[in-house]
Amino acid sequence: MLVLQGTLPSNLEQTSKIPMRRGVSMSYVLISMCVFPLAIAGFWAYGNQINDGGLLYSFPEFHKRQITKFSMGAIYVLVIIHCLTSFQIYAMPVFDNLEIRYTSIKNQRCSPLVRTCIRLFFGGLTFFISVTFPFLPRLSTLLGSMTLVPITYAYPCFMWLSLKKPRPRGIICCFNVALGSVGMLLSALLVAAAIRTLALNGLDANFFRP
């Protein structure tokens, strides 16, 4: 969706509202066609036997005598391609902000070399953080409940209310307030559950030991 939003032409006379809606709908359909069959088939085949490492670590354990080295190599290659491509998509807002900052300071457009250097710098920084703090995945539930859940379920409702300013105590206003409140409540419950899980299981905070 970020790629669609950044590439579709838009101006005051002809906005990108309709093409953006079509692109988002098609992207969600394609994502659903890829993700839901995989999740359903994976749960049907393995149930709750998947360990904390995910299917990538559990699959060789379940099929030690059946899977070949070529098949495992192909799986790891697909995982690497997925990580490289998804990182570019999720890091696009950071790239855009860094390029805007460079353009405002230098008062000129970013050259291909500058864009490449920005991407290399941010990629190296994230790699350094992941190596320095290898225990961050154990904090993913806590961090996600504090950031991702409100951004996904609560903030859009409140942003829409602040931008559109609907009639107070109307149906649409109450509906968005209710949805935003449910999102914030869900975030608070997930934070409490994540803190309880950390308190029970503990946190092995090792540095530079991935």
PDB file of C-alpha atoms in Angstrom:
ATOM      1  CA  MET A   1       0.000   0.000   0.000  1.00  0.00           C
ATOM      2  CA  LEU A   2       2.880   2.351   0.692  1.00  0.00           C
ATOM      3  CA  VAL A   3       4.259   1.626  -2.758  1.00  0.00           C
ATOM      4  CA  LEU A   4       0.874   2.366  -4.314  1.00  0.00           C
ATOM      5  CA  GLN A   5       0.516   5.588  -2.355  1.00  0.00           C
ATOM      6  CA  GLY A   6       3.989   6.765  -3.321  1.00  0.00           C
ATOM      7  CA  THR A   7       3.687   6.035  -7.038  1.00  0.00           C
ATOM      8  CA  LEU A   8       0.126   7.027  -7.973  1.00  0.00           C
ATOM      9  CA  PRO A   9      -0.122  10.553  -9.442  1.00  0.00           C
ATOM     10  CA  SER A  10      -2.352  12.905  -7.496  1.00  0.00           C
ATOM     11  CA  ASN A  11      -3.310  16.582  -7.670  1.00  0.00           C
ATOM     12  CA  LEU A  12      -6.126  18.839  -6.515  1.00  0.00           C
ATOM     13  CA  GLU A  13      -8.184  18.318  -9.670  1.00  0.00           C
ATOM     14  CA  GLN A  14      -7.698  14.580 -10.077  1.00  0.00           C
ATOM     15  CA  THR A  15      -6.994  12.793  -6.819  1.00  0.00           C
ATOM     16  CA  SER A  16      -5.776   9.246  -6.480  1.00  0.00           C
ATOM     17  CA  LYS A  17      -8.708   8.204  -4.293  1.00  0.00           C
ATOM     18  CA  ILE A  18     -10.328   5.765  -6.718  1.00  0.00           C
ATOM     19  CA  PRO A  19      -7.093   4.153  -8.051  1.00  0.00           C
ATOM     20  CA  MET A  20      -5.803   3.926  -4.486  1.00  0.00           C
ATOM     21  CA  ARG A  21      -8.985   2.169  -3.354  1.00  0.00           C
ATOM     22  CA  ARG A  22      -8.711  -0.296  -6.235  1.00  0.00           C
ATOM     23  CA  GLY A  23      -5.044  -0.964  -5.550  1.00  0.00           C
ATOM     24  CA  VAL A  24      -5.586  -1.457  -1.826  1.00  0.00           C
ATOM     25  CA  SER A  25      -8.535  -3.799  -2.440  1.00  0.00           C
ATOM     26  CA  MET A  26      -6.546  -5.865  -4.923  1.00  0.00           C
ATOM     27  CA  SER A  27      -3.503  -6.004  -2.617  1.00  0.00           C
ATOM     28  CA  TYR A  28      -5.617  -7.185   0.300  1.00  0.00           C
ATOM     29  CA  VAL A  29      -7.252  -9.841  -1.887  1.00  0.00           C
ATOM     30  CA  LEU A  30      -3.853 -11.123  -3.017  1.00  0.00           C
ATOM     31  CA  ILE A  31      -2.481 -11.093   0.544  1.00  0.00           C
ATOM     32  CA  SER A  32      -5.536 -12.990   1.798  1.00  0.00           C
ATOM     33  CA  MET A  33      -5.175 -15.557  -0.989  1.00  0.00           C
ATOM     34  CA  CYS A  34      -1.549 -16.155   0.067  1.00  0.00           C
ATOM     35  CA  VAL A  35      -1.749 -15.953   3.858  1.00  0.00           C
ATOM     36  CA  PHE A  36      -5.044 -17.599   4.834  1.00  0.00           C
ATOM     37  CA  PRO A  37      -4.580 -20.891   2.927  1.00  0.00           C
ATOM     38  CA  LEU A  38      -1.061 -21.175   4.360  1.00  0.00           C
ATOM     39  CA  ALA A  39      -2.267 -20.539   7.916  1.00  0.00           C
ATOM     40  CA  ILE A  40      -5.197 -22.953   7.617  1.00  0.00           C
ATOM     41  CA  ALA A  41      -3.125 -25.707   6.011  1.00  0.00           C
ATOM     42  CA  GLY A  42      -0.279 -25.210   8.496  1.00  0.00           C
ATOM     43  CA  PHE A  43      -2.569 -25.454  11.511  1.00  0.00           C
ATOM     44  CA  TRP A  44      -4.335 -28.469  10.002  1.00  0.00           C
ATOM     45  CA  ALA A  45      -1.008 -30.249   9.460  1.00  0.00           C
ATOM     46  CA  TYR A  46       0.918 -29.295  12.615  1.00  0.00           C
ATOM     47  CA  GLY A  47      -1.593 -27.879  15.099  1.00  0.00           C
ATOM     48  CA  ASN A  48       0.111 -26.337  18.125  1.00  0.00           C
ATOM     49  CA  GLN A  49       3.360 -28.292  17.695  1.00  0.00           C
ATOM     50  CA  ILE A  50       5.222 -25.328  16.192  1.00  0.00           C
ATOM     51  CA  ASN A  51       7.962 -24.088  18.524  1.00  0.00           C
ATOM     52  CA  ASP A  52       8.978 -20.498  19.207  1.00  0.00           C
ATOM     53  CA  GLY A  53      11.260 -20.413  16.159  1.00  0.00           C
ATOM     54  CA  GLY A  54       8.298 -20.729  13.833  1.00  0.00           C
ATOM     55  CA  LEU A  55       7.718 -23.020  10.899  1.00  0.00           C
ATOM     56  CA  LEU A  56      11.210 -22.405   9.525  1.00  0.00           C
ATOM     57  CA  TYR A  57      12.750 -24.195  12.526  1.00  0.00           C
ATOM     58  CA  SER A  58       9.978 -26.722  13.072  1.00  0.00           C
ATOM     59  CA  PHE A  59       9.719 -27.962   9.493  1.00  0.00           C
ATOM     60  CA  PRO A  60      13.163 -29.680   9.440  1.00  0.00           C
ATOM     61  CA  GLU A  61      12.417 -31.309  12.801  1.00  0.00           C
ATOM     62  CA  PHE A  62       9.163 -32.811  11.568  1.00  0.00           C
ATOM     63  CA  HIS A  63      10.565 -33.973   8.208  1.00  0.00           C
ATOM     64  CA  LYS A  64      14.186 -34.898   8.906  1.00  0.00           C
ATOM     65  CA  ARG A  65      14.078 -38.059   6.803  1.00  0.00           C
ATOM     66  CA  GLN A  66      11.849 -36.742   4.045  1.00  0.00           C
ATOM     67  CA  ILE A  67      13.215 -33.331   3.122  1.00  0.00           C
ATOM     68  CA  THR A  68      16.333 -32.942   0.982  1.00  0.00           C
ATOM     69  CA  LYS A  69      19.104 -30.381   1.213  1.00  0.00           C
ATOM     70  CA  PHE A  70      17.944 -28.801  -2.028  1.00  0.00           C
ATOM     71  CA  SER A  71      14.441 -28.303  -0.632  1.00  0.00           C
ATOM     72  CA  MET A  72      15.756 -26.722   2.561  1.00  0.00           C
ATOM     73  CA  GLY A  73      18.082 -24.508   0.541  1.00  0.00           C
ATOM     74  CA  ALA A  74      15.158 -23.368  -1.607  1.00  0.00           C
ATOM     75  CA  ILE A  75      13.136 -22.566   1.523  1.00  0.00           C
ATOM     76  CA  TYR A  76      15.958 -20.480   2.996  1.00  0.00           C
ATOM     77  CA  VAL A  77      16.439 -18.650  -0.311  1.00  0.00           C
ATOM     78  CA  LEU A  78      12.733 -17.777  -0.385  1.00  0.00           C
ATOM     79  CA  VAL A  79      12.959 -16.536   3.216  1.00  0.00           C
ATOM     80  CA  ILE A  80      15.944 -14.336   2.330  1.00  0.00           C
ATOM     81  CA  ILE A  81      14.098 -12.879  -0.681  1.00  0.00           C
ATOM     82  CA  HIS A  82      11.047 -12.238   1.487  1.00  0.00           C
ATOM     83  CA  CYS A  83      13.116 -10.448   4.155  1.00  0.00           C
ATOM     84  CA  LEU A  84      14.927  -8.286   1.600  1.00  0.00           C
ATOM     85  CA  THR A  85      11.743  -7.237  -0.198  1.00  0.00           C
ATOM     86  CA  SER A  86       9.587  -6.715   2.895  1.00  0.00           C
ATOM     87  CA  PHE A  87      12.318  -4.628   4.548  1.00  0.00           C
ATOM     88  CA  GLN A  88      12.270  -2.226   1.594  1.00  0.00           C
ATOM     89  CA  ILE A  89       8.503  -1.831   1.872  1.00  0.00           C
ATOM     90  CA  TYR A  90       8.303  -1.312   5.623  1.00  0.00           C
ATOM     91  CA  ALA A  91      11.322   1.002   5.645  1.00  0.00           C
ATOM     92  CA  MET A  92       9.936   3.229   2.889  1.00  0.00           C
ATOM     93  CA  PRO A  93       8.529   5.879   5.315  1.00  0.00           C
ATOM     94  CA  VAL A  94      11.974   6.162   6.918  1.00  0.00           C
ATOM     95  CA  PHE A  95      13.619   6.491   3.517  1.00  0.00           C
ATOM     96  CA  ASP A  96      11.133   9.190   2.516  1.00  0.00           C
ATOM     97  CA  ASN A  97      11.701  11.149   5.732  1.00  0.00           C
ATOM     98  CA  LEU A  98      15.491  10.992   5.345  1.00  0.00           C
ATOM     99  CA  GLU A  99      15.267  12.089   1.712  1.00  0.00           C
ATOM    100  CA  ILE A 100      12.961  14.984   2.629  1.00  0.00           C
ATOM    101  CA  ARG A 101      15.384  16.051   5.355  1.00  0.00           C
ATOM    102  CA  TYR A 102      18.303  15.932   2.894  1.00  0.00           C
ATOM    103  CA  THR A 103      16.337  17.882   0.285  1.00  0.00           C
ATOM    104  CA  SER A 104      15.344  20.586   2.778  1.00  0.00           C
ATOM    105  CA  ILE A 105      18.931  20.977   4.041  1.00  0.00           C
ATOM    106  CA  LYS A 106      20.760  20.850   0.688  1.00  0.00           C
ATOM    107  CA  ASN A 107      17.956  22.489  -1.296  1.00  0.00           C
ATOM    108  CA  GLN A 108      18.383  19.989  -4.130  1.00  0.00           C
ATOM    109  CA  ARG A 109      17.005  16.670  -5.228  1.00  0.00           C
ATOM    110  CA  CYS A 110      18.430  13.379  -4.002  1.00  0.00           C
ATOM    111  CA  SER A 111      20.700  11.768  -6.540  1.00  0.00           C
ATOM    112  CA  PRO A 112      20.686   7.978  -7.025  1.00  0.00           C
ATOM    113  CA  LEU A 113      23.978   7.801  -5.126  1.00  0.00           C
ATOM    114  CA  VAL A 114      22.544   9.670  -2.141  1.00  0.00           C
ATOM    115  CA  ARG A 115      19.461   7.446  -2.104  1.00  0.00           C
ATOM    116  CA  THR A 116      21.650   4.357  -2.188  1.00  0.00           C
ATOM    117  CA  CYS A 117      23.789   5.696   0.670  1.00  0.00           C
ATOM    118  CA  ILE A 118      20.678   6.481   2.747  1.00  0.00           C
ATOM    119  CA  ARG A 119      19.366   2.962   2.277  1.00  0.00           C
ATOM    120  CA  LEU A 120      22.737   1.417   3.088  1.00  0.00           C
ATOM    121  CA  PHE A 121      23.057   3.562   6.206  1.00  0.00           C
ATOM    122  CA  PHE A 122      19.619   2.642   7.526  1.00  0.00           C
ATOM    123  CA  GLY A 123      20.072  -1.029   6.649  1.00  0.00           C
ATOM    124  CA  GLY A 124      23.429  -1.104   8.437  1.00  0.00           C
ATOM    125  CA  LEU A 125      21.921   0.649  11.449  1.00  0.00           C
ATOM    126  CA  THR A 126      19.096  -1.874  11.764  1.00  0.00           C
ATOM    127  CA  PHE A 127      21.573  -4.738  11.330  1.00  0.00           C
ATOM    128  CA  PHE A 128      23.769  -3.290  14.084  1.00  0.00           C
ATOM    129  CA  ILE A 129      20.766  -2.966  16.419  1.00  0.00           C
ATOM    130  CA  SER A 130      19.643  -6.543  15.713  1.00  0.00           C
ATOM    131  CA  VAL A 131      23.126  -7.887  16.476  1.00  0.00           C
ATOM    132  CA  THR A 132      23.583  -5.702  19.546  1.00  0.00           C
ATOM    133  CA  PHE A 133      20.189  -6.573  21.044  1.00  0.00           C
ATOM    134  CA  PRO A 134      19.411 -10.157  19.963  1.00  0.00           C
ATOM    135  CA  PHE A 135      16.761 -10.460  22.665  1.00  0.00           C
ATOM    136  CA  LEU A 136      14.451  -7.927  20.981  1.00  0.00           C
ATOM    137  CA  PRO A 137      12.182 -10.673  19.538  1.00  0.00           C
ATOM    138  CA  ARG A 138      11.227 -11.569  23.109  1.00  0.00           C
ATOM    139  CA  LEU A 139      10.030  -7.988  23.518  1.00  0.00           C
ATOM    140  CA  SER A 140       8.115  -7.987  20.227  1.00  0.00           C
ATOM    141  CA  THR A 141       4.758  -8.641  21.910  1.00  0.00           C
ATOM    142  CA  LEU A 142       5.260  -5.802  24.374  1.00  0.00           C
ATOM    143  CA  LEU A 143       6.536  -3.356  21.763  1.00  0.00           C
ATOM    144  CA  GLY A 144       3.850  -4.338  19.256  1.00  0.00           C
ATOM    145  CA  SER A 145       1.060  -3.945  21.777  1.00  0.00           C
ATOM    146  CA  MET A 146       2.293  -0.441  22.636  1.00  0.00           C
ATOM    147  CA  THR A 147       2.861   0.728  19.044  1.00  0.00           C
ATOM    148  CA  LEU A 148       1.368  -1.453  16.326  1.00  0.00           C
ATOM    149  CA  VAL A 149      -2.020  -2.152  17.904  1.00  0.00           C
ATOM    150  CA  PRO A 150      -2.911   1.517  18.615  1.00  0.00           C
ATOM    151  CA  ILE A 151      -1.661   2.608  15.181  1.00  0.00           C
ATOM    152  CA  THR A 152      -3.740  -0.082  13.486  1.00  0.00           C
ATOM    153  CA  TYR A 153      -6.976  -0.043  15.481  1.00  0.00           C
ATOM    154  CA  ALA A 154      -7.218   3.228  17.417  1.00  0.00           C
ATOM    155  CA  TYR A 155      -5.339   6.073  15.753  1.00  0.00           C
ATOM    156  CA  PRO A 156      -7.161   5.899  12.375  1.00  0.00           C
ATOM    157  CA  CYS A 157     -10.510   6.373  14.108  1.00  0.00           C
ATOM    158  CA  PHE A 158      -9.338   9.376  16.113  1.00  0.00           C
ATOM    159  CA  MET A 159      -7.519  10.844  13.110  1.00  0.00           C
ATOM    160  CA  TRP A 160     -10.688  10.582  11.044  1.00  0.00           C
ATOM    161  CA  LEU A 161     -12.640  12.360  13.777  1.00  0.00           C
ATOM    162  CA  SER A 162     -10.091  15.166  13.980  1.00  0.00           C
ATOM    163  CA  LEU A 163      -9.984  15.628  10.200  1.00  0.00           C
ATOM    164  CA  LYS A 164     -13.646  15.194   9.213  1.00  0.00           C
ATOM    165  CA  LYS A 165     -15.159  16.660  12.410  1.00  0.00           C
ATOM    166  CA  PRO A 166     -18.529  14.886  12.155  1.00  0.00           C
ATOM    167  CA  ARG A 167     -21.613  15.913  14.065  1.00  0.00           C
ATOM    168  CA  PRO A 168     -21.051  15.368  17.805  1.00  0.00           C
ATOM    169  CA  ARG A 169     -22.965  12.444  19.299  1.00  0.00           C
ATOM    170  CA  GLY A 170     -23.907  11.267  15.820  1.00  0.00           C
ATOM    171  CA  ILE A 171     -23.853   7.657  14.726  1.00  0.00           C
ATOM    172  CA  ILE A 172     -20.589   7.964  12.804  1.00  0.00           C
ATOM    173  CA  CYS A 173     -18.913   9.914  15.604  1.00  0.00           C
ATOM    174  CA  CYS A 174     -19.982   7.427  18.282  1.00  0.00           C
ATOM    175  CA  PHE A 175     -18.999   4.490  16.072  1.00  0.00           C
ATOM    176  CA  ASN A 176     -15.454   5.797  15.562  1.00  0.00           C
ATOM    177  CA  VAL A 177     -15.093   6.691  19.236  1.00  0.00           C
ATOM    178  CA  ALA A 178     -16.210   3.177  20.174  1.00  0.00           C
ATOM    179  CA  LEU A 179     -13.801   1.551  17.723  1.00  0.00           C
ATOM    180  CA  GLY A 180     -10.908   3.713  18.900  1.00  0.00           C
ATOM    181  CA  SER A 181     -11.698   2.969  22.538  1.00  0.00           C
ATOM    182  CA  VAL A 182     -11.833  -0.770  21.834  1.00  0.00           C
ATOM    183  CA  GLY A 183      -8.448  -0.509  20.098  1.00  0.00           C
ATOM    184  CA  MET A 184      -6.894   1.260  23.068  1.00  0.00           C
ATOM    185  CA  LEU A 185      -8.440  -1.286  25.466  1.00  0.00           C
ATOM    186  CA  LEU A 186      -7.035  -4.126  23.370  1.00  0.00           C
ATOM    187  CA  SER A 187      -3.617  -2.466  23.452  1.00  0.00           C
ATOM    188  CA  ALA A 188      -3.759  -2.136  27.245  1.00  0.00           C
ATOM    189  CA  LEU A 189      -4.762  -5.801  27.660  1.00  0.00           C
ATOM    190  CA  LEU A 190      -1.955  -6.954  25.373  1.00  0.00           C
ATOM    191  CA  VAL A 191       0.569  -4.833  27.273  1.00  0.00           C
ATOM    192  CA  ALA A 192      -0.553  -6.398  30.545  1.00  0.00           C
ATOM    193  CA  ALA A 193      -0.358  -9.900  29.057  1.00  0.00           C
ATOM    194  CA  ALA A 194       3.113  -9.243  27.624  1.00  0.00           C
ATOM    195  CA  ILE A 195       4.399  -7.925  30.961  1.00  0.00           C
ATOM    196  CA  ARG A 196       2.980 -10.972  32.757  1.00  0.00           C
ATOM    197  CA  THR A 197       4.620 -13.312  30.232  1.00  0.00           C
ATOM    198  CA  LEU A 198       7.976 -11.596  30.711  1.00  0.00           C
ATOM    199  CA  ALA A 199       7.594 -11.790  34.481  1.00  0.00           C
ATOM    200  CA  LEU A 200       6.884 -15.532  34.345  1.00  0.00           C
ATOM    201  CA  ASN A 201       9.430 -16.567  31.699  1.00  0.00           C
ATOM    202  CA  GLY A 202      12.120 -13.971  32.364  1.00  0.00           C
ATOM    203  CA  LEU A 203      14.304 -12.140  29.848  1.00  0.00           C
ATOM    204  CA  ASP A 204      17.771 -13.288  28.853  1.00  0.00           C
ATOM    205  CA  ALA A 205      19.247  -9.874  28.035  1.00  0.00           C
ATOM    206  CA  ASN A 206      22.476 -10.840  26.294  1.00  0.00           C
ATOM    207  CA  PHE A 207      24.337  -8.367  24.076  1.00  0.00           C
ATOM    208  CA  PHE A 208      26.250  -9.186  20.882  1.00  0.00           C
ATOM    209  CA  ARG A 209      25.329 -12.872  21.203  1.00  0.00           C
ATOM    210  CA  PRO A 210      22.734 -13.650  18.532  1.00  0.00           C
TER     211      PRO A 210
END
